[in-house]
CSV table of C-alpha atoms in Angstrom, one decimal:
chain,number,residue,atom,x,y,z
J,1002,UNK,CA,-9.9,-0.5,7.3
J,1003,UNK,CA,-13.6,0.4,7.8
J,1004,UNK,CA,-15.6,-1.7,5.4
J,1005,UNK,CA,-18.9,-0.7,3.7
J,1006,UNK,CA,-20.6,-3.3,5.9
J,1007,UNK,CA,-19.6,-1.5,9.0
J,1008,UNK,CA,-17.1,-4.2,9.9
J,1009,UNK,CA,-13.4,-3.4,10.4
J,1010,UNK,CA,-10.6,-5.3,8.6
J,1011,UNK,CA,-7.3,-5.5,10.6
J,1012,UNK,CA,-4.3,-6.6,8.6
J,1013,UNK,CA,-1.1,-8.0,10.2
J,1014,UNK,CA,0.8,-6.4,13.0
J,1015,UNK,CA,2.9,-7.4,16.0
J,1016,UNK,CA,2.0,-8.6,19.5
J,1017,UNK,CA,4.3,-8.9,22.4
J,1018,UNK,CA,5.7,-12.2,21.4
J,1019,UNK,CA,4.7,-12.9,17.8
J,1020,UNK,CA,3.8,-11.5,14.4
J,1021,UNK,CA,0.1,-11.5,13.4
J,1022,UNK,CA,-0.1,-12.8,9.8
J,1023,UNK,CA,-3.9,-12.7,9.5
J,1024,UNK,CA,-6.7,-10.5,8.1
J,1025,UNK,CA,-9.1,-10.3,11.0
J,1026,UNK,CA,-12.6,-8.9,10.7
J,1027,UNK,CA,-14.2,-7.2,13.7
J,1028,UNK,CA,-18.0,-7.1,13.7
J,1029,UNK,CA,-19.0,-4.2,16.0
J,1030,UNK,CA,-22.7,-5.4,16.1
J,1031,UNK,CA,-21.7,-8.8,17.4
J,1032,UNK,CA,-18.6,-7.5,19.2
J,1033,UNK,CA,-16.5,-10.4,17.9
J,1034,UNK,CA,-13.5,-11.1,15.8
J,1035,UNK,CA,-13.1,-13.6,13.0
J,1036,UNK,CA,-10.0,-14.7,11.1
J,1037,UNK,CA,-10.7,-14.2,7.4
J,1038,UNK,CA,-7.4,-15.2,5.9
J,1039,UNK,CA,-3.7,-15.7,6.5
J,1040,UNK,CA,-1.7,-12.8,5.0
J,1041,UNK,CA,1.8,-11.6,4.2
J,1042,UNK,CA,3.1,-11.1,7.7
J,1043,UNK,CA,4.6,-8.3,9.7
J,1044,UNK,CA,3.5,-4.7,10.0
J,1045,UNK,CA,3.9,-1.5,8.1
J,1046,UNK,CA,1.1,-2.1,5.6
J,1047,UNK,CA,-0.4,0.4,3.3
J,1048,UNK,CA,-3.8,0.3,1.7
J,1049,UNK,CA,-5.4,1.9,-1.4
J,1050,UNK,CA,-8.9,1.5,-2.9
J,1051,UNK,CA,-8.7,0.1,-6.4
J,1052,UNK,CA,-12.4,0.4,-7.2
J,1053,UNK,CA,-15.2,-2.1,-7.3
J,1054,UNK,CA,-15.1,-2.4,-3.5
J,1055,UNK,CA,-11.6,-3.8,-3.6
J,1056,UNK,CA,-8.6,-2.7,-1.5
J,1057,UNK,CA,-5.0,-3.4,-2.5
J,1058,UNK,CA,-2.8,-4.1,0.5
J,1059,UNK,CA,1.0,-4.5,0.6
J,1060,UNK,CA,3.8,-4.0,3.1
J,1061,UNK,CA,4.9,-5.9,6.1
J,1062,UNK,CA,8.2,-7.8,5.7
J,1063,UNK,CA,7.3,-9.4,2.5
J,1064,UNK,CA,7.3,-9.2,-1.3
J,1065,UNK,CA,3.7,-10.4,-1.4
J,1066,UNK,CA,0.5,-8.4,-1.7
J,1067,UNK,CA,-3.2,-9.1,-1.4
J,1068,UNK,CA,-6.6,-7.7,-2.5
J,1069,UNK,CA,-9.4,-7.4,0.0
J,1070,UNK,CA,-12.9,-7.6,-1.5
J,1071,UNK,CA,-15.0,-5.5,0.9
J,1072,UNK,CA,-18.2,-6.6,-0.7
J,1073,UNK,CA,-17.7,-10.4,-0.1
J,1074,UNK,CA,-15.1,-10.0,2.8
J,1075,UNK,CA,-12.7,-12.3,0.9
J,1076,UNK,CA,-9.0,-12.0,0.3
J,1077,UNK,CA,-7.1,-13.0,-2.8
J,1078,UNK,CA,-3.4,-13.0,-3.8
J,1079,UNK,CA,-2.4,-9.6,-5.2
J,1080,UNK,CA,0.8,-10.6,-6.8
J,1081,UNK,CA,4.5,-10.6,-5.9
J,1082,UNK,CA,7.0,-7.8,-6.0
J,1083,UNK,CA,10.6,-8.1,-6.9
J,1084,UNK,CA,11.4,-5.9,-3.8
J,1085,UNK,CA,10.5,-5.9,-0.1
J,1086,UNK,CA,7.4,-3.8,0.3
J,1087,UNK,CA,8.1,-2.5,3.8
J,1088,UNK,CA,6.0,0.6,4.7
J,1089,UNK,CA,5.2,1.7,1.2
J,1090,UNK,CA,3.4,4.8,0.0
J,1091,UNK,CA,0.8,4.0,-2.6
J,1092,UNK,CA,-1.2,6.2,-4.9
J,1093,UNK,CA,-4.0,5.2,-7.3
J,1094,UNK,CA,-3.1,6.7,-10.7
J,1095,UNK,CA,-5.6,8.1,-13.1
J,1096,UNK,CA,-5.3,4.9,-15.4
J,1097,UNK,CA,-6.3,2.7,-12.4
J,1098,UNK,CA,-2.8,1.3,-11.7
J,1099,UNK,CA,-1.0,2.0,-8.4
J,1100,UNK,CA,2.3,3.7,-7.8
J,1101,UNK,CA,4.2,1.9,-5.0
J,1102,UNK,CA,7.2,3.7,-3.5
J,1103,UNK,CA,8.9,1.6,-0.8
J,1104,UNK,CA,10.3,2.9,2.4
J,1105,UNK,CA,13.9,4.1,2.0
J,1106,UNK,CA,14.9,1.4,-0.5
J,1107,UNK,CA,14.9,3.7,-3.6
J,1108,UNK,CA,12.5,1.5,-5.5
J,1109,UNK,CA,9.3,2.3,-7.2
J,1110,UNK,CA,6.9,0.0,-9.0
J,1111,UNK,CA,3.6,0.1,-10.8
J,1112,UNK,CA,1.1,-2.4,-9.6
J,1113,UNK,CA,-1.1,-3.2,-12.6
J,1114,UNK,CA,-4.5,-3.9,-11.1
J,1115,UNK,CA,-5.9,-5.8,-14.2
J,1116,UNK,CA,-3.0,-8.3,-14.2
J,1117,UNK,CA,-2.0,-8.3,-10.5
J,1118,UNK,CA,1.6,-7.7,-11.5
J,1119,UNK,CA,4.4,-5.3,-10.5
J,1120,UNK,CA,6.8,-3.6,-12.9
J,1121,UNK,CA,9.6,-1.3,-12.1
J,1122,UNK,CA,9.2,2.4,-12.9
J,1123,UNK,CA,11.5,5.4,-12.6
J,1124,UNK,CA,14.6,5.8,-10.4
J,1125,UNK,CA,13.6,7.5,-7.2
J,1126,UNK,CA,16.0,8.9,-4.6
J,1127,UNK,CA,15.6,7.1,-1.3
J,1128,UNK,CA,13.1,8.9,0.9
J,1129,UNK,CA,12.6,7.4,4.3
J,1130,UNK,CA,9.0,7.1,5.3
J,1131,UNK,CA,7.6,8.3,2.0
J,1132,UNK,CA,4.1,9.7,1.5
J,1133,UNK,CA,2.5,10.5,-1.8
J,1134,UNK,CA,-0.4,12.4,-3.3
J,1135,UNK,CA,-2.0,12.4,-6.7
J,1136,UNK,CA,-1.9,15.9,-8.3
J,1137,UNK,CA,-4.6,17.2,-10.6
J,1138,UNK,CA,-2.4,16.8,-13.7
J,1139,UNK,CA,-2.0,13.0,-12.9
J,1140,UNK,CA,1.6,13.3,-11.6
J,1141,UNK,CA,2.4,12.2,-8.0
J,1142,UNK,CA,4.2,14.2,-5.4
J,1143,UNK,CA,6.3,11.9,-3.2
J,1144,UNK,CA,7.6,13.5,0.0
J,1145,UNK,CA,8.9,13.1,3.5
J,1146,UNK,CA,9.2,15.6,6.2
J,1147,UNK,CA,10.8,15.0,9.6
J,1148,UNK,CA,13.3,16.4,12.0
J,1149,UNK,CA,16.0,14.7,10.0
J,1150,UNK,CA,14.9,15.3,6.4
J,1151,UNK,CA,12.7,17.3,4.1
J,1152,UNK,CA,12.7,15.7,0.7
J,1153,UNK,CA,10.3,15.6,-2.3
J,1154,UNK,CA,10.2,14.2,-5.8
J,1155,UNK,CA,7.7,14.4,-8.6
J,1156,UNK,CA,6.7,11.3,-10.4
J,1157,UNK,CA,5.5,11.8,-14.0
J,1158,UNK,CA,2.9,9.2,-14.7
J,1159,UNK,CA,3.2,9.9,-18.5
J,1160,UNK,CA,6.9,9.3,-18.7
J,1161,UNK,CA,7.4,7.0,-15.7
J,1162,UNK,CA,10.3,9.2,-14.3
J,1163,UNK,CA,11.1,11.0,-11.1
J,1164,UNK,CA,12.5,14.5,-10.8
J,1165,UNK,CA,13.7,16.4,-7.8
J,1166,UNK,CA,11.5,19.2,-6.3
J,1167,UNK,CA,13.2,22.0,-4.4
J,1168,UNK,CA,11.7,22.7,-1.0
């Protein structure tokens, strides 16, 4: 993640023999790395700006999440999900909360930024490798397109429900 300071935040990942469980800050001016915090482990993270210079991060092989403050270069606990957050798609909703749709596990949750809590929402169909985008009317298009599948669903932020979209 490119930070306003010009530094770069690197969150988690794998090396040849181990899992990186840290938030590492790279300073291009000094050409050095510094470990900022221990994180949630694994790879497959997603990021979304939640305002105020803060970035919500979840994913990896965990139910945990974190908030990276890009102004102070600090990390805080973002709360715990009831489900694994592997390779999620996240969309900042118009009310400031975040829709989190997990990778192929048919779960969707709302991350409430003000309370750092997750609540279940809707009943999505499993979409492997989901991507999502906020539409002008406040709904969210959740989709995946690959050689094996073309799927899409529409999440209504006002009702908290998913509906199928014909491709």
